[in-house]
PDB file of C-alpha atoms and ligand atoms in Angstrom:
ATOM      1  CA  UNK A   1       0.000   0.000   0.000  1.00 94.00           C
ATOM      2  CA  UNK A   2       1.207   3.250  -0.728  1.00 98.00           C
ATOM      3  CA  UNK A   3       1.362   6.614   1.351  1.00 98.00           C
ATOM      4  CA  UNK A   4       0.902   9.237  -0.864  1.00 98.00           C
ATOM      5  CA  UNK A   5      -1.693   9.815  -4.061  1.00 98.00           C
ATOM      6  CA  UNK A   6       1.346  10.356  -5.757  1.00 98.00           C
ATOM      7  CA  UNK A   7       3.025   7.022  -5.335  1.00 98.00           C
ATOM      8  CA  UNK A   8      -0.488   5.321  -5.638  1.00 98.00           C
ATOM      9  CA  UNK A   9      -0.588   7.308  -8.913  1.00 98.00           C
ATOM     10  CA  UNK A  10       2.085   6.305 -10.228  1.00 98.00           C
ATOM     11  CA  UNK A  11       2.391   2.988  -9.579  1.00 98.00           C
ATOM     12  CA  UNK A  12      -0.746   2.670 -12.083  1.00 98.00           C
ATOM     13  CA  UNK A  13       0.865   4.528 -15.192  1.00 98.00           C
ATOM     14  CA  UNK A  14       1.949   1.369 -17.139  1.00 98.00           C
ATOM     15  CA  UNK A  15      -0.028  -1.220 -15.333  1.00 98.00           C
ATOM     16  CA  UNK A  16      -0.416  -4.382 -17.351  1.00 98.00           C
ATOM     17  CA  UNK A  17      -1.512  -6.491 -14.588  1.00 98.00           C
ATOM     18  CA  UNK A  18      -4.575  -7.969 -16.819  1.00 98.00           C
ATOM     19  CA  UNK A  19      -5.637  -7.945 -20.430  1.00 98.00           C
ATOM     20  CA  UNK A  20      -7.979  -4.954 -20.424  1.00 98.00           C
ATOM     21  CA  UNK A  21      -4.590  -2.543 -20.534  1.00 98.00           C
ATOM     22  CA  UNK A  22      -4.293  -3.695 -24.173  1.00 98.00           C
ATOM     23  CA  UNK A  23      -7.185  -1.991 -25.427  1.00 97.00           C
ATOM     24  CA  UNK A  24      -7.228   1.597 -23.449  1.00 98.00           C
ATOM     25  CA  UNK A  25      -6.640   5.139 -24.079  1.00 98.00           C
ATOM     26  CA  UNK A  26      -6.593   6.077 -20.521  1.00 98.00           C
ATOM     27  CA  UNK A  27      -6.532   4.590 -17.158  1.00 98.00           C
ATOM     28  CA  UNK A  28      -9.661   6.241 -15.504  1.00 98.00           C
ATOM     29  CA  UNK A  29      -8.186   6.005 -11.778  1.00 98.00           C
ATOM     30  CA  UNK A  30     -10.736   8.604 -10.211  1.00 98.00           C
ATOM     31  CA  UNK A  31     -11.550  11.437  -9.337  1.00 98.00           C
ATOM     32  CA  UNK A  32     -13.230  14.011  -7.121  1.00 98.00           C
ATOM     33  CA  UNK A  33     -12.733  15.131  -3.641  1.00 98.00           C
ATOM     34  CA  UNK A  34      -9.518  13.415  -2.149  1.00 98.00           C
ATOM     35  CA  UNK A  35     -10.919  13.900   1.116  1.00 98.00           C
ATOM     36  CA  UNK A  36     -14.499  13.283   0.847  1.00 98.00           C
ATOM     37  CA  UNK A  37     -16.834  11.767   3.355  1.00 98.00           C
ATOM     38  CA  UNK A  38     -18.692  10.348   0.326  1.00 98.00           C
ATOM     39  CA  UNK A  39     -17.184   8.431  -2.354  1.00 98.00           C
ATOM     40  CA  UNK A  40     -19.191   6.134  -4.746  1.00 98.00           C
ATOM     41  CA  UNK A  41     -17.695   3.123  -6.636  1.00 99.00           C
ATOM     42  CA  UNK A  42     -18.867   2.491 -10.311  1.00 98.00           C
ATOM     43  CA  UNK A  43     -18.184  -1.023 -12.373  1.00 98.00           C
ATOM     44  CA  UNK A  44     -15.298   0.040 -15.141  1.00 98.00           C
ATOM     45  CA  UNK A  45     -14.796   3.111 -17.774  1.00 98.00           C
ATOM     46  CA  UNK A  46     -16.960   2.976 -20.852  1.00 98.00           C
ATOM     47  CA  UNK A  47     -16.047   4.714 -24.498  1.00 98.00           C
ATOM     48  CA  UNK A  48     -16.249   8.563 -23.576  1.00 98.00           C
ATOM     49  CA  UNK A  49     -14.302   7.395 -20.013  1.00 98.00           C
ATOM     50  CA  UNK A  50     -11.570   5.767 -21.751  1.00 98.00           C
ATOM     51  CA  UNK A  51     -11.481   8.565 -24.320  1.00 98.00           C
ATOM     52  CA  UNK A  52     -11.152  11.183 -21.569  1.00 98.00           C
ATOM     53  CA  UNK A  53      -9.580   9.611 -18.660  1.00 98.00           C
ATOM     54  CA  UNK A  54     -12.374  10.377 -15.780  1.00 98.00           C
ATOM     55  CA  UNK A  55     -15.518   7.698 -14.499  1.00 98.00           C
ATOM     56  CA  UNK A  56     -18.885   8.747 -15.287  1.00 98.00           C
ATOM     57  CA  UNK A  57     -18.486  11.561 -18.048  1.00 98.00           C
ATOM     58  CA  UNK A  58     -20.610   9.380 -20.568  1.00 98.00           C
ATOM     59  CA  UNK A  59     -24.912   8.694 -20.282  1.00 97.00           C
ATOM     60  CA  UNK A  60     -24.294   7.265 -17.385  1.00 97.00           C
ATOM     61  CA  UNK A  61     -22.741   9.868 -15.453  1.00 98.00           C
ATOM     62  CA  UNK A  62     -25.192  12.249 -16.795  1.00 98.00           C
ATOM     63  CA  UNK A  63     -27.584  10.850 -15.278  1.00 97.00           C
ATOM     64  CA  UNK A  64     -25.974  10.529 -12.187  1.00 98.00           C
ATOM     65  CA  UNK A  65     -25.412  14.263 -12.307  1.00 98.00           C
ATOM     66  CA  UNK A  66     -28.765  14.992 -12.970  1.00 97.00           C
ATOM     67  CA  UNK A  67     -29.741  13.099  -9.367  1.00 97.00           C
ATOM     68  CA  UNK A  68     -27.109  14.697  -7.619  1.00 98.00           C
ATOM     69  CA  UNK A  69     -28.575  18.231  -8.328  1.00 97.00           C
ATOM     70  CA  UNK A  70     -31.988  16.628  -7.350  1.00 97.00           C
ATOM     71  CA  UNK A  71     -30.633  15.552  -3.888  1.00 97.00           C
ATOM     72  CA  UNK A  72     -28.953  18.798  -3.612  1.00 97.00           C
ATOM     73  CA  UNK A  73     -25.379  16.942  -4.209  1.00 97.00           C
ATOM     74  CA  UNK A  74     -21.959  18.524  -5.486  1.00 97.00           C
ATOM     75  CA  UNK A  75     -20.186  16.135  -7.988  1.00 97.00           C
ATOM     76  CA  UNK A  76     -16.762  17.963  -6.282  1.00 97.00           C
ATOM     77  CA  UNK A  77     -17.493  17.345  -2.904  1.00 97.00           C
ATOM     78  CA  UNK A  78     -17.116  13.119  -3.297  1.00 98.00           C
ATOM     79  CA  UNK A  79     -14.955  10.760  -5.010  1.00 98.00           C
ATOM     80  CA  UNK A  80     -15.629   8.494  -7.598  1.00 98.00           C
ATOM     81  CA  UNK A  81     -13.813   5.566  -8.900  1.00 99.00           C
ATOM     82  CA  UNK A  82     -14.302   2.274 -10.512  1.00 98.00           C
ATOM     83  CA  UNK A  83     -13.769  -1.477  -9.573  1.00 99.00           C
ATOM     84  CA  UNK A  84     -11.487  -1.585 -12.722  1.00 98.00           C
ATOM     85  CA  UNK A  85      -9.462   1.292 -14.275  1.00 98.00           C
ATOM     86  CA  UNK A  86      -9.246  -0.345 -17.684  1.00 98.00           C
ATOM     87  CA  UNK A  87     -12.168  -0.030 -20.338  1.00 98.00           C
ATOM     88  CA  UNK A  88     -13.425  -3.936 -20.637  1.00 98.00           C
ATOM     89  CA  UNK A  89     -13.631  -4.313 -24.198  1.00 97.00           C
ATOM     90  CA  UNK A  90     -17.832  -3.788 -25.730  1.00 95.00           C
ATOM     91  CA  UNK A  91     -18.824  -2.724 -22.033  1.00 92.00           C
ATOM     92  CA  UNK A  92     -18.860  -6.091 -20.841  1.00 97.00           C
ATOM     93  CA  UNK A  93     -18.807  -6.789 -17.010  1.00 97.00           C
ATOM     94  CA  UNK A  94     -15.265  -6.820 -15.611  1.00 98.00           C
ATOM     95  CA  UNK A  95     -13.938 -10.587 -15.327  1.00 98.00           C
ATOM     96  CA  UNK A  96     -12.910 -12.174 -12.190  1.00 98.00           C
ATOM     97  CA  UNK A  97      -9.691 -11.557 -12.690  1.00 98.00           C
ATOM     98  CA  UNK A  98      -9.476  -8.380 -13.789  1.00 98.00           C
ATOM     99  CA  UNK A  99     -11.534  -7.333 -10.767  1.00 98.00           C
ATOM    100  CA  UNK A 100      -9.002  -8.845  -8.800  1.00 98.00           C
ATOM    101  CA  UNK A 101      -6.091  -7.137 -10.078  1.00 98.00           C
ATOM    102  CA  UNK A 102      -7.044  -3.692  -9.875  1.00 98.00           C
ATOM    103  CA  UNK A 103      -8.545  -4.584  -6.521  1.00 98.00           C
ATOM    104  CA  UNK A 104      -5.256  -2.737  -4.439  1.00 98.00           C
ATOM    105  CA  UNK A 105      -5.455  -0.033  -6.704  1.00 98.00           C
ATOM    106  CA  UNK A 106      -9.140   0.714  -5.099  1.00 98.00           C
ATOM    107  CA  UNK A 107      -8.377  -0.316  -1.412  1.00 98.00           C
ATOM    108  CA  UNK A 108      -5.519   2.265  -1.476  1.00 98.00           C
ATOM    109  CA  UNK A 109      -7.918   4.974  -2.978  1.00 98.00           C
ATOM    110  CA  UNK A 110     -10.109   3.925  -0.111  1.00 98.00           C
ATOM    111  CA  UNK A 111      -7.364   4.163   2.655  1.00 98.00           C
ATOM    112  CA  UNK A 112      -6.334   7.420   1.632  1.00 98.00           C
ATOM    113  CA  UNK A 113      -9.268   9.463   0.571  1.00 98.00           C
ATOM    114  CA  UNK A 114     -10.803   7.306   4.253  1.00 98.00           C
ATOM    115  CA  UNK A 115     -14.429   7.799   3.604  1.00 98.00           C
ATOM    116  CA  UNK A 116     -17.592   7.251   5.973  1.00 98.00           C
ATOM    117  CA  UNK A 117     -19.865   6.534   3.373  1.00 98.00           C
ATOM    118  CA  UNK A 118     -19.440   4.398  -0.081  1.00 98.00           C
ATOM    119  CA  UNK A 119     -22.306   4.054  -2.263  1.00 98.00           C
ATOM    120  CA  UNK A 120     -21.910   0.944  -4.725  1.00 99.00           C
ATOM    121  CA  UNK A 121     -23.126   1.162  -7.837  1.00 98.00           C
ATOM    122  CA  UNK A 122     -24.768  -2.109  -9.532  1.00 98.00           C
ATOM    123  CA  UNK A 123     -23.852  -5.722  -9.059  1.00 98.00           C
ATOM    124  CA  UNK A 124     -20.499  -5.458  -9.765  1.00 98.00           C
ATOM    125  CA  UNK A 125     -19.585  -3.009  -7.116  1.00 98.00           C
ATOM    126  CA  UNK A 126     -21.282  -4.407  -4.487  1.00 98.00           C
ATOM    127  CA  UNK A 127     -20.217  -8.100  -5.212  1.00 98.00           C
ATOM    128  CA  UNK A 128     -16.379  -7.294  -5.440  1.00 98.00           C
ATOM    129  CA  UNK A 129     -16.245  -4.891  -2.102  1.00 98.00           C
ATOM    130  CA  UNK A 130     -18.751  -6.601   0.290  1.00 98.00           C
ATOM    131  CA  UNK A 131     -19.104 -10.304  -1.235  1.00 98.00           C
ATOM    132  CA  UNK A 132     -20.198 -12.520  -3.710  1.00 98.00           C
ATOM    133  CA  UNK A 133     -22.846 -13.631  -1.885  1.00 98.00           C
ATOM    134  CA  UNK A 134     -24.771 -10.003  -2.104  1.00 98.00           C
ATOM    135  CA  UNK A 135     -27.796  -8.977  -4.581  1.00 98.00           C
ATOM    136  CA  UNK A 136     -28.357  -5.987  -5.952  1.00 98.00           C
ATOM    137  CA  UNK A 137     -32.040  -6.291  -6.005  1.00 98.00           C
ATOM    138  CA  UNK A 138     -32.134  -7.506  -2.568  1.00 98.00           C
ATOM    139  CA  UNK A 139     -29.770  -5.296  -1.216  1.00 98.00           C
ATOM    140  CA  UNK A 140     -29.924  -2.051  -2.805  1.00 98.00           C
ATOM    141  CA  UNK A 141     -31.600   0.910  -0.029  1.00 98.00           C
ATOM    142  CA  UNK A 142     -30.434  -1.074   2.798  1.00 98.00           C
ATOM    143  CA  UNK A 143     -26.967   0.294   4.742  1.00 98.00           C
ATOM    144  CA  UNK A 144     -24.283  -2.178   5.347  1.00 98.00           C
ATOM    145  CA  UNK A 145     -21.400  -1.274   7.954  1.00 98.00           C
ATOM    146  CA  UNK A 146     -18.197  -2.922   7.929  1.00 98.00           C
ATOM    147  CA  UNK A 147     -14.931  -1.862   9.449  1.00 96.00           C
ATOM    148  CA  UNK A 148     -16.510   1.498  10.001  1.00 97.00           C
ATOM    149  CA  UNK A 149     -17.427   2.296   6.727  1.00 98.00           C
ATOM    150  CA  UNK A 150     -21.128   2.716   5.894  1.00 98.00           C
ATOM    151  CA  UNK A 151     -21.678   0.698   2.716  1.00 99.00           C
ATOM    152  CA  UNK A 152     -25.371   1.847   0.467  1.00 98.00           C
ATOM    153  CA  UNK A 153     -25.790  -0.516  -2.267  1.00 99.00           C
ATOM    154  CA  UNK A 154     -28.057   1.174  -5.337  1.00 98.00           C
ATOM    155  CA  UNK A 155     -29.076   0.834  -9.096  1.00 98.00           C
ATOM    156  CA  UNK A 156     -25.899   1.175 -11.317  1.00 98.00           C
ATOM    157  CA  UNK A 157     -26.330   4.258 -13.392  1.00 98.00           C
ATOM    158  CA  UNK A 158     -26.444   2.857 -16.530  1.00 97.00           C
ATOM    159  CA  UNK A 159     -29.882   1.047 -15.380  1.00 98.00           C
ATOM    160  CA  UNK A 160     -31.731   3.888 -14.992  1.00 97.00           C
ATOM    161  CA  UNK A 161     -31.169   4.115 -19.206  1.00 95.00           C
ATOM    162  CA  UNK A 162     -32.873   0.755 -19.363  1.00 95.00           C
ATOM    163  CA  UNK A 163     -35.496   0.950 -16.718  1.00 97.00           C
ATOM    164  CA  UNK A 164     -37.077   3.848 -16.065  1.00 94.00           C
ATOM    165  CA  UNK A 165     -38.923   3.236 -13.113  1.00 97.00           C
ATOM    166  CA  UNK A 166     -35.428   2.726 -11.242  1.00 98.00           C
ATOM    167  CA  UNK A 167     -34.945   6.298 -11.079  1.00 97.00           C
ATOM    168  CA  UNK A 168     -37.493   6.389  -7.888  1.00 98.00           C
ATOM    169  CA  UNK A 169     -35.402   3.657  -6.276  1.00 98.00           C
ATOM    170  CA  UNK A 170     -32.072   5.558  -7.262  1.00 98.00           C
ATOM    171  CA  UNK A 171     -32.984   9.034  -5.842  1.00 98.00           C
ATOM    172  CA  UNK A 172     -34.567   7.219  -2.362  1.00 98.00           C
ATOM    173  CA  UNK A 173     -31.019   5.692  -2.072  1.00 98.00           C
ATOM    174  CA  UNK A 174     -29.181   8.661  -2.854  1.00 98.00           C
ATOM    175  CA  UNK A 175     -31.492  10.951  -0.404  1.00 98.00           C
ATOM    176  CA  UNK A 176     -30.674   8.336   2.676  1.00 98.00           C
ATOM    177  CA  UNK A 177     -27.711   8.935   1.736  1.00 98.00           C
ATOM    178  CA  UNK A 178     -27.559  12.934   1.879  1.00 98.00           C
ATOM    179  CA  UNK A 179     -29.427  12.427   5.265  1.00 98.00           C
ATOM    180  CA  UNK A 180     -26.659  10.154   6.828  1.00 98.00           C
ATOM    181  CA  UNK A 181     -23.822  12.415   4.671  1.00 97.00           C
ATOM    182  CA  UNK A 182     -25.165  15.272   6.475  1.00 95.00           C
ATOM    183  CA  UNK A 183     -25.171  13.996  10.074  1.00 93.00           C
ATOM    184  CA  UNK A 184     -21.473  12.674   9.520  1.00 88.00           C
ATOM    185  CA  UNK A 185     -19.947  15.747   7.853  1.00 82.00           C
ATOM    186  CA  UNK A 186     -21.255  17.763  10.517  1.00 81.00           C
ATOM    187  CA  UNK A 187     -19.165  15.535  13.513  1.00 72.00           C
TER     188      UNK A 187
HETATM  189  N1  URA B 201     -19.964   3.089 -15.799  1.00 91.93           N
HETATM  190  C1  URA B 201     -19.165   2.833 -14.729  1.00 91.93           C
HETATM  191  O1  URA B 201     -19.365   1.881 -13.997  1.00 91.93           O
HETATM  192  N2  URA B 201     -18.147   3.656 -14.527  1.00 91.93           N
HETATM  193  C2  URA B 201     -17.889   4.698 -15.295  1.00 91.93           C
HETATM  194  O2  URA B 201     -16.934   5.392 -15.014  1.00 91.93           O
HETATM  195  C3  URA B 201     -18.739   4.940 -16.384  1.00 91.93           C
HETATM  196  C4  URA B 201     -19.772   4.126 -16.622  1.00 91.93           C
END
């Protein structure tokens, strides 16, 4: 584990520790607040991500702007990342094993930037940090604490685009959030 965002930083530059660093333009690392209460972890960059180096420029993080001015939320004020850096190749889901190697990358960004809350976005998220044996469906609203970190599972972004009607899940989730965010940023 490294000390500084600078070593973490650069220990990432050429990483080739799984396939997906064949086809990128950028590694997305993250981004945001490096001291935020409130950081949310996404699946992997897509096209515009890759093409521009941060997470959630693209429809997705459109509309994940979009609820964050709803809920009254600045984009500055948290930090985002992904469970891999690397764009998987035709959006597909991160493999195992490429989860797994960037894993360090994100439990460093976690150590340092030392969070209260983490919202996981989608399946992917929430099975790599807290567990295979978690379900988005069945776990999404509900907070989860674990070594002092207060986990809220929700809808990946990207859903939303293909199911409308989990927008009014997304925003509850997000507004428990702001309620807890509030009551911890002002200890
Ligand atoms: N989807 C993600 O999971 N992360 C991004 O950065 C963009 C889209």
């Amino acid at each position: 584990m490294f000390e500084t965002w600078e070593e973490l930083e650069n220990s990432i530059v050429d990483c080739n520790k799984c396939k997906l660093y064949k086809g990128r333009q950028n590694i997305v690392f993250g981004t945001g607040n490096k001291n935020a209460d409130l950081m949310l972890i996404g699946e992997g960059p897509g096209a515009d991500e890759d093409r521009l180096g941060e997470p959630f420029v693209g429809r997705a993080g459109k509309i994940m702007n979009l609820a964050f001015q709803t809920i009254g939320l600045k984009r500055e004020e948290v930090y985002i990342a992904n469970i891999v850096k690397c764009r998987p190749p035709n959006n597909r889901n991160p493999e195992q094993d490429e989860a797994d190697s960037c894993m360090n990358y994100l439990r460093n960004q976690v150590i340092l930037v030392k969070p209260k809350i983490i919202i996981l976005l989608g399946s992917v998220a929430l099975k790599n940090i807290l567990g295979q044996e978690y379900g988005i469906t069945s776990s999404r609203g509900k907070w989860i604490e674990k070594k002092g970190i207060k986990y809220m599972p929700t809808w990946h972004p990207a859903a939303l685009l293909r199911d409308e009607t989990k927008k009014i899940d997304f925003i509850k989730d997000l507004k428990l959030v702001m309620e807890e965010y509030k009551k911890e940023s002002s200890d």
